[in-house]
Short mmCIF file of C-alpha atoms and ligand atoms in Angstrom, two decimals:
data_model
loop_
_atom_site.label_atom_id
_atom_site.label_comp_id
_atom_site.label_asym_id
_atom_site.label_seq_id
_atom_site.Cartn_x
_atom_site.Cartn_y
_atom_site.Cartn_z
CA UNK A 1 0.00 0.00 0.00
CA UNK A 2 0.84 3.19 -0.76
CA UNK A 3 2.28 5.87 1.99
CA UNK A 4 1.30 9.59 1.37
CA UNK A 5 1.75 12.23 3.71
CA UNK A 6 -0.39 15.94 3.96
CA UNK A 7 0.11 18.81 5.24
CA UNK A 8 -1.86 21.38 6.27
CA UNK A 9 -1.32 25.22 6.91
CA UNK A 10 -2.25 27.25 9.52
CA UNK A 11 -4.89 28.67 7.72
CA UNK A 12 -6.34 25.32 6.74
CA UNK A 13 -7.08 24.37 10.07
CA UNK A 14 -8.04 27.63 11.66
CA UNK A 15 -11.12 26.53 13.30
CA UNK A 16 -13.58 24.00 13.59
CA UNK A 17 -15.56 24.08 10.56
CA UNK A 18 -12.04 24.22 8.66
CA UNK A 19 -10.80 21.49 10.59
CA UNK A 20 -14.14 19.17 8.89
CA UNK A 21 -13.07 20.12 5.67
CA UNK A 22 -9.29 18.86 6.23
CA UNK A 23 -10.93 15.54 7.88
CA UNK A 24 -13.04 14.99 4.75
CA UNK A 25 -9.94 15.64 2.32
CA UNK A 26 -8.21 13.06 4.67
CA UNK A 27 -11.26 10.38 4.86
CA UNK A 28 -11.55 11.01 0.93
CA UNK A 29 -7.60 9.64 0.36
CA UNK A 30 -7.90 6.82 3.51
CA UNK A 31 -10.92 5.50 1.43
CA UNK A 32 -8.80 4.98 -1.54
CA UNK A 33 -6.72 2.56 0.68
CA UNK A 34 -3.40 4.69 1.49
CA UNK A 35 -1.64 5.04 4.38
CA UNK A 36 -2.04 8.75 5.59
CA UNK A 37 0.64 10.88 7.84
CA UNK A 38 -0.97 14.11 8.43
CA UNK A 39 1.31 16.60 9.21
CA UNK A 40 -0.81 20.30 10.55
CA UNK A 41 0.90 23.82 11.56
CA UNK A 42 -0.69 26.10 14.39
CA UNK A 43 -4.55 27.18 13.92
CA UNK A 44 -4.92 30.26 12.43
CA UNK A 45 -2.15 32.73 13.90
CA UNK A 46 -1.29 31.10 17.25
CA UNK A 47 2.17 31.11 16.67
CA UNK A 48 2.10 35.08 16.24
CA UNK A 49 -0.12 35.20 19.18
CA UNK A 50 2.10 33.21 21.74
CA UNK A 51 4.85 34.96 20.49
CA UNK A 52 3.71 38.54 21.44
CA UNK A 53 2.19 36.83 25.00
CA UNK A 54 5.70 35.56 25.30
CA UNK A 55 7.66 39.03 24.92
CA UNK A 56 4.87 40.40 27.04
CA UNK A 57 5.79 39.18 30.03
CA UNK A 58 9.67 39.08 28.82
CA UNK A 59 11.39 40.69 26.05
CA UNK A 60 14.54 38.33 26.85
CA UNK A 61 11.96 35.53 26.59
CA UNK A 62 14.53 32.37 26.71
CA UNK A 63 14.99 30.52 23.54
CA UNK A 64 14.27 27.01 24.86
CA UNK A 65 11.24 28.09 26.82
CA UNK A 66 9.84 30.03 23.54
CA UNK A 67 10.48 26.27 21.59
CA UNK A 68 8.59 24.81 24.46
CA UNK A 69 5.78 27.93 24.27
CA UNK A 70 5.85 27.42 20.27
CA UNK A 71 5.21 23.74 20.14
CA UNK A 72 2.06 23.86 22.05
CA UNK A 73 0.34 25.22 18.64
CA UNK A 74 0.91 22.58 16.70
CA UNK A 75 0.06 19.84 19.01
CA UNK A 76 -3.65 21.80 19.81
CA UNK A 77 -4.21 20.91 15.82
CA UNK A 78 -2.74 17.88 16.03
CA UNK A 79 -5.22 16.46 19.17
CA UNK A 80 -8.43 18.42 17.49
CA UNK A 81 -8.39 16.60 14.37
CA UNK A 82 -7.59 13.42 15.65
CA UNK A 83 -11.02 14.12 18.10
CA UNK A 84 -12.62 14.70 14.84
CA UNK A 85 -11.58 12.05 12.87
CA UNK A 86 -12.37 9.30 15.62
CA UNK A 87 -15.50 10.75 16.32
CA UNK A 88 -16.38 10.52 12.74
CA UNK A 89 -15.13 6.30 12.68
CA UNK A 90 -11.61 7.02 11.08
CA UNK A 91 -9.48 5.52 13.41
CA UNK A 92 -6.57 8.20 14.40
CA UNK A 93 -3.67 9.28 16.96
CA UNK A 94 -1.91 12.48 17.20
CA UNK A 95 1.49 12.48 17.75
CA UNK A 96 4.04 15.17 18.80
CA UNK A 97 7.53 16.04 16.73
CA UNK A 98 9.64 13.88 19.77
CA UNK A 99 6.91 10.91 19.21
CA UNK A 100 7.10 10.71 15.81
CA UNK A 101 11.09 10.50 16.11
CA UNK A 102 11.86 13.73 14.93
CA UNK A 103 15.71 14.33 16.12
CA UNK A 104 17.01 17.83 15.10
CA UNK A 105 20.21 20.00 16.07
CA UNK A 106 20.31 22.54 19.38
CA UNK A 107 19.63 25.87 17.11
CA UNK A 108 16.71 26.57 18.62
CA UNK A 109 13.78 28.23 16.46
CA UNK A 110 15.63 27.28 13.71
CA UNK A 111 16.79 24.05 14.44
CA UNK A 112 16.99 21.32 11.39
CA UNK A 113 16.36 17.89 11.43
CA UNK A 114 19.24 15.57 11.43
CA UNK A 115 17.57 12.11 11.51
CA UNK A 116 13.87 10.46 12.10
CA UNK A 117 13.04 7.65 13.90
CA UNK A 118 10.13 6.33 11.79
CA UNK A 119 9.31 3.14 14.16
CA UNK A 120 6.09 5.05 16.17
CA UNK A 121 4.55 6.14 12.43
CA UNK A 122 4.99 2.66 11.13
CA UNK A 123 3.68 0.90 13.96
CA UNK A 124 0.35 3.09 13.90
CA UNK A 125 0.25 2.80 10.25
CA UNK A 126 0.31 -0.97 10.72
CA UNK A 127 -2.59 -0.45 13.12
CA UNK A 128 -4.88 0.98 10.07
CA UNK A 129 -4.87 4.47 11.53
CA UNK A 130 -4.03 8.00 10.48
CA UNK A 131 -0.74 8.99 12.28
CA UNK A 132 -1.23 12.93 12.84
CA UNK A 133 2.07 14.65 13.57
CA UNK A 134 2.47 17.88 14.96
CA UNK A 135 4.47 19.88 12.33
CA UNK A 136 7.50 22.50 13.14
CA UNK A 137 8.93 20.44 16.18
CA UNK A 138 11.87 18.27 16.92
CA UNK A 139 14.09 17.39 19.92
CA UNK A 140 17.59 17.66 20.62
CA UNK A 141 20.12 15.81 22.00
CA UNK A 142 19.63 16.94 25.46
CA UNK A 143 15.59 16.01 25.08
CA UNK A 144 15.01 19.27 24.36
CA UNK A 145 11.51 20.96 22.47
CA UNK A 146 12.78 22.46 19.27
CA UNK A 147 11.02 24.64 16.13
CA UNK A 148 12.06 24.12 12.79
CA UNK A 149 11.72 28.31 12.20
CA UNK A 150 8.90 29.95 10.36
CA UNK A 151 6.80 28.15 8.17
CA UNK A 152 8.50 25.26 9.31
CA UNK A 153 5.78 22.53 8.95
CA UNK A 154 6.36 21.77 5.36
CA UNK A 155 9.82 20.65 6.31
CA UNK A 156 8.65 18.30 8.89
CA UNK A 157 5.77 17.05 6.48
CA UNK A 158 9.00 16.60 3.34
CA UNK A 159 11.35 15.11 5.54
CA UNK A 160 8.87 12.22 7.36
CA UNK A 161 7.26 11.45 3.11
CA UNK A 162 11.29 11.00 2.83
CA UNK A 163 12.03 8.95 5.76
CA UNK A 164 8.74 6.87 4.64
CA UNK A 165 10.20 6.85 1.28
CA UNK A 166 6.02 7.83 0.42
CA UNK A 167 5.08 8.36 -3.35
CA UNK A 168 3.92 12.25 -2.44
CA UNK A 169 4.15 14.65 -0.08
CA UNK A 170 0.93 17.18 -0.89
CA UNK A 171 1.08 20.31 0.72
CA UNK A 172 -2.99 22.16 1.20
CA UNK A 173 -3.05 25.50 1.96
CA UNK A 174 -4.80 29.03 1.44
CA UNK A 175 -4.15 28.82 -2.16
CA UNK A 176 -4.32 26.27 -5.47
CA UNK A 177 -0.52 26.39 -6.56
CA UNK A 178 2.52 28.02 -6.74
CA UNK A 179 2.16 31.31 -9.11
CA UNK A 180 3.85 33.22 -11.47
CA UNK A 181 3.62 35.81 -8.68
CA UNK A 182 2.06 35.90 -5.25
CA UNK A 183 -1.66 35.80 -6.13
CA UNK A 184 -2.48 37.73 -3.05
CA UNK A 185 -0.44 40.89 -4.29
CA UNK A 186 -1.41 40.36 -8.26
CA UNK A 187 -4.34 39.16 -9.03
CA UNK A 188 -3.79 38.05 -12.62
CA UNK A 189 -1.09 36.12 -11.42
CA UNK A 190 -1.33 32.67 -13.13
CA UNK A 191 -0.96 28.90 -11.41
CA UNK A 192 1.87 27.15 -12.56
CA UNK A 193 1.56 23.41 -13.29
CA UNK A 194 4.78 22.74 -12.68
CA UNK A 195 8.73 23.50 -10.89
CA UNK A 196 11.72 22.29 -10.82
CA UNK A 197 13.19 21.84 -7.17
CA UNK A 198 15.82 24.38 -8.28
CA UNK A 199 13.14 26.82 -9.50
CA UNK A 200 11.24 26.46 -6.63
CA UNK A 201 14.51 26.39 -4.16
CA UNK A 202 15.07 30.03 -5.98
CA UNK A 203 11.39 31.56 -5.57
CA UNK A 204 11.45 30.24 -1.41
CA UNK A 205 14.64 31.57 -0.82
CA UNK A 206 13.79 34.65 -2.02
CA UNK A 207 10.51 35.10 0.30
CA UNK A 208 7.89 33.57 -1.43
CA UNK A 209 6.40 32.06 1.46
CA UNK A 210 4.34 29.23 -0.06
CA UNK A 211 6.91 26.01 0.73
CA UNK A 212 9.49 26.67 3.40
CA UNK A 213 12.74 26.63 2.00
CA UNK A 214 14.16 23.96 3.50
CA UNK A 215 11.05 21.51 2.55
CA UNK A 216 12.26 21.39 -0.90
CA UNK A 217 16.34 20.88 -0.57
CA UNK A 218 14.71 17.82 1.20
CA UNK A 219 12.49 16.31 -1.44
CA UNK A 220 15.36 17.19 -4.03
CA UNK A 221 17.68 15.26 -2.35
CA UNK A 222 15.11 12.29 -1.66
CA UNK A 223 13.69 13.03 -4.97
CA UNK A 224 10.16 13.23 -3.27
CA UNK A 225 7.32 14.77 -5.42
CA UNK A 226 6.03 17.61 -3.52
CA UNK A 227 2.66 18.84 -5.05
CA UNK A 228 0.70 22.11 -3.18
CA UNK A 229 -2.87 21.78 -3.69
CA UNK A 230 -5.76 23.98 -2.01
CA UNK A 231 -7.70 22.41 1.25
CA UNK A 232 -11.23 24.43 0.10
CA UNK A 233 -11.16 23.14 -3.82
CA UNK A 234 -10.31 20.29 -5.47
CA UNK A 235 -8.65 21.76 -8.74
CA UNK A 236 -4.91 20.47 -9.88
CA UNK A 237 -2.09 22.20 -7.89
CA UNK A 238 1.59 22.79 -8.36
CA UNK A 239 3.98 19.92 -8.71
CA UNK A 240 7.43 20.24 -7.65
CA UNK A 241 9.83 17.85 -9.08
CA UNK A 242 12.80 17.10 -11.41
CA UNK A 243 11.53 17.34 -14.01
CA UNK A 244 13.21 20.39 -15.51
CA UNK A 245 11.90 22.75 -18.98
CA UNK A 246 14.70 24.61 -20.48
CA UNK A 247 14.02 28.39 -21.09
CA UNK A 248 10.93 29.41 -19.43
CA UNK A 249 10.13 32.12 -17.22
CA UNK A 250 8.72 30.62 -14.02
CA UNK A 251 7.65 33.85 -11.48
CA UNK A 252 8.71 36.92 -9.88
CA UNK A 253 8.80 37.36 -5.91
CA UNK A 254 9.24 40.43 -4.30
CA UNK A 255 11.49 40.27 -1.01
CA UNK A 256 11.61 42.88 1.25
CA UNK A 257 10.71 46.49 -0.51
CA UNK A 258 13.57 46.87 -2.85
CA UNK A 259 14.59 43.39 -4.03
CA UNK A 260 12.79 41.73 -6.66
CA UNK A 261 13.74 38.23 -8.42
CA UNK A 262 12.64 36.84 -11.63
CA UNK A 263 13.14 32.78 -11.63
CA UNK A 264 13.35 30.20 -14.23
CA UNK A 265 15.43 27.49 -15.58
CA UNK A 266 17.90 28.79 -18.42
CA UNK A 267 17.60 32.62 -17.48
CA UNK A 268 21.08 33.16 -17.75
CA UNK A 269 20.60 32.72 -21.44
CA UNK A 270 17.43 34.62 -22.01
CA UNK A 271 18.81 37.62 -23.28
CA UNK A 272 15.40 38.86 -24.47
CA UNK A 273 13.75 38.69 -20.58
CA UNK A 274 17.22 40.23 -18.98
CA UNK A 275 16.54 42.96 -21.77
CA UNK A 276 12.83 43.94 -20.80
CA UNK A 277 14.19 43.99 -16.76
CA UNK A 278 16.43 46.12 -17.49
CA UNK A 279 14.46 48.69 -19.55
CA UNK A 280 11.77 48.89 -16.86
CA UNK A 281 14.33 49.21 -14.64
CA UNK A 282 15.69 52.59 -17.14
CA UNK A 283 12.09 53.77 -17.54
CA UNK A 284 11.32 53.59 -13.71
CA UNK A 285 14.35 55.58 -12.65
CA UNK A 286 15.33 52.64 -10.33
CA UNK A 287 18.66 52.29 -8.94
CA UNK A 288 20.56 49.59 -8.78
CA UNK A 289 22.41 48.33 -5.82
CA UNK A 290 23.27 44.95 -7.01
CA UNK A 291 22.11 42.76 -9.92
CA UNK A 292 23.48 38.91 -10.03
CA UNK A 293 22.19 36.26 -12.92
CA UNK A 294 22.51 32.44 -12.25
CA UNK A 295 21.36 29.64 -14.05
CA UNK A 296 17.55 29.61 -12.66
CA UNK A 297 17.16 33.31 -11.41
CA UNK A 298 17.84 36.92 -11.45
CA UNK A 299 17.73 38.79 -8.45
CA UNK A 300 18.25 42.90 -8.12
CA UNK A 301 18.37 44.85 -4.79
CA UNK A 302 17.24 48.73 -5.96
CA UNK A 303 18.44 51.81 -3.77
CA UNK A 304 14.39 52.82 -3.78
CA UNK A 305 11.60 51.12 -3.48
CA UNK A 306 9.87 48.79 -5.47
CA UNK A 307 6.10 49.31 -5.92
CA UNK A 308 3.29 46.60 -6.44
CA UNK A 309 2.79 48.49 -9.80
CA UNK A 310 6.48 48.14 -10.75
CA UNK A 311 6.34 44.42 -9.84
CA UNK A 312 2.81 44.28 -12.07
CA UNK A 313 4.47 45.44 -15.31
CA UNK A 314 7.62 43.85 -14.92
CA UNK A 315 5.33 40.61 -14.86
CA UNK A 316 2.86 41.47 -17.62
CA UNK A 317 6.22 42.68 -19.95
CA UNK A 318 7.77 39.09 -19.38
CA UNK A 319 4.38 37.49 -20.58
CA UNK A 320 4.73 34.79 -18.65
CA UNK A 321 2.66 32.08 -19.50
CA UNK A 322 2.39 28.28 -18.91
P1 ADP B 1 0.14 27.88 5.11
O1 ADP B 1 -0.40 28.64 6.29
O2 ADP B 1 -0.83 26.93 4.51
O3 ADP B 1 1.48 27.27 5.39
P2 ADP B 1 1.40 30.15 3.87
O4 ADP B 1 0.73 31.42 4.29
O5 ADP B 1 2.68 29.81 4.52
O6 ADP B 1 0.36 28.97 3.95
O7 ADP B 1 1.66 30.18 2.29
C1 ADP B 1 0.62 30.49 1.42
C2 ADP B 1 0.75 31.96 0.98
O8 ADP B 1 1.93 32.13 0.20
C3 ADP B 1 -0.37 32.43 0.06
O9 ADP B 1 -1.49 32.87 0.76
C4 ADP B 1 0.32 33.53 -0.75
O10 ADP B 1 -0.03 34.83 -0.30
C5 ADP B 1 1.82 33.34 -0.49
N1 ADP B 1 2.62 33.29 -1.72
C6 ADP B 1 3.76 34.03 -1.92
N2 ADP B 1 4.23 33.80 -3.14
C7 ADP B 1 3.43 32.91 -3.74
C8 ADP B 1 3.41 32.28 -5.03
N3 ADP B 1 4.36 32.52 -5.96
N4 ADP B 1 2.40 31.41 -5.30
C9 ADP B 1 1.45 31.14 -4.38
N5 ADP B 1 1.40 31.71 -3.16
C10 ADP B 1 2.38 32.59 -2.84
N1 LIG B 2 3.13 27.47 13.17
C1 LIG B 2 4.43 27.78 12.60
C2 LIG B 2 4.42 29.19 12.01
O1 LIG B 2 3.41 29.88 12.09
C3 LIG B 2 4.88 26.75 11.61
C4 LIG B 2 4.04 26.61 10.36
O2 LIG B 2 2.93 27.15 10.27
O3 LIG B 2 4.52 25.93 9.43
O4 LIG B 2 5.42 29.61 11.51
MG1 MG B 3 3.44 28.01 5.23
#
């Protein structure tokens, strides 16, 4: 039988009535006979929330006691959809990061995982239920609580579908896909079928929050599929693979206010593209502080800022299509 593991986003399972959708997306897969690791971030903004009660009471807030804070978020999710899913006759158990054998470094709030211990999963899995892991947690050497960093719950979701050696890792969240820009800032932004790791390696580093940058060095090196689908439709989503197209422009992402970068395999040789940046850049006045070209992406930090309207044109002169 097939193992596949989801994630979902903080957003995803923001309350109760979200939290029924993300059982029936999970009951919908179980019935098709898979085994099912559900991996779920913090609802809604608790993590923002704890932090600000944390540096309330102590702006030198320890680091270890802020992991310990942190991790309670994920493990609320973790126990309300297991509640759910019982109640509804789908046999599951929630497990925390240390449970599910999730061994990371000391960094803390940024720690990264070093190894997983996959016997707990397997032996539930064997039992016919739906593991659910708390995402964004580890422990250390010393037995230690410690967060992967922002957005870190697609790394723990990548790195158990790699220790499982599953067949996918999907990834549900607010939106469908990954875009040829962030759909929230442009909306005639277009979904993108499909990434290379290395594209999508480029757009993450470079702030586009939808995977957490270390989730996808992961499934490179595993060479685990990593597809990000939306938790409120059903329509195709993103996938992130190997597969790599020569010569296409992929998306922009805008980091910061004054650094923009333009990502796609074979850029470096797409003399046409690097020709409209920089005449936008001529016809906006911009200033350049630094401009550097690689294989897969072109990044430029500007002296001034650089607008939502700049960002639109730049993307409807590129014509980027799929
Ligand atoms: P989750 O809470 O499910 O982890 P995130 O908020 O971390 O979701 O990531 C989803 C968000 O990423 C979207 O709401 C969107 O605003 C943002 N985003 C940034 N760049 C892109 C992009 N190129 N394509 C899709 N979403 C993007
Ligand atoms: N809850 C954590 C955060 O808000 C981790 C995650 O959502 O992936 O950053
Ligand atoms: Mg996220």
């Amino acid at each position: 039988m097939d193992t596949i593991v989801l994630k979902f986003g903080g957003s995803s399972v923001a309350d109760n009535e979200k939290l029924k959708i993300v059982a029936k997306k999970i009951i919908d897969l179980y019935e098709k006979h898979h085994n099912i690791v559900v991996v779920v971030s913090a609802q809604g903004k608790t993590t923002d929330k704890l932090i600000l009660e944390a540096k309330e009471i102590s702006e030198k807030a320890e680091d270890r006691e802020l992991d310990v804070l942190l991790s309670t978020g994920e493990q609320i999710s973790t126990a309300k959809l297991s509640i759910l899913l019982n109640k509804l006759g789908y046999p599951s158990i929630s497990l925390t990061g240390w449970q599910a054998g999730i061994c990371t470094n000391n960094t803390n709030q940024n720690a990264i995982i070093e190894c997983i211990d996959t016997s707990r999963i397997k032996k539930e899995l064997e039992k016919g239920k739906i593991v659910i892991v708390a995402g964004f947690q580890g422990i250390n050497e010393n037995l230690d609580i410690t967060t992967l960093g922002r957005g870190g719950s697609d790394t723990t979701a990548v790195a158990i579908a790699s220790a499982l050696n599953a067949k996918n890792c999907y990834i549900f969240s607010d939106v469908d896909g990954v875009y040829t820009t962030d759909p929230n800032i442009l909306e005639n932004a277009k979904k993108l079928s499909a990434l290379s790791y290395e594209e999508m390696i480029a757009l993450s580093s470079e702030g586009a929050k939808v995977l957490h940058n270390r989730c996808i060095e992961i499934g490179e090196k595993f060479k685990v599929p990593i597809i990000t689908k939306s938790t409120f439709n059903n329509k195709s989503g993103t996938v992130i693979s190997d597969i790599i197209e020569e010569n296409t422009i992929k998306s922009i992402v805008k980091k910061d206010v004054s650094r923009i970068s333009i990502v796609g395999n074979g850029i470096i040789r797409n003399i046409e593209s690097i020709k409209v940046i920089l005449d936008k850049i001529e016809k906006n006045k911009l200033e350049m502080l630094e401009f550097s070209v690689s294989e897969s992406k072109i990044s430029i930090t500007f002296k001034n800022q650089v607008t939502d309207e700049i960002l639109k044109e730049i993307h409807e002169d590129l014509r980027i299509t799929q």
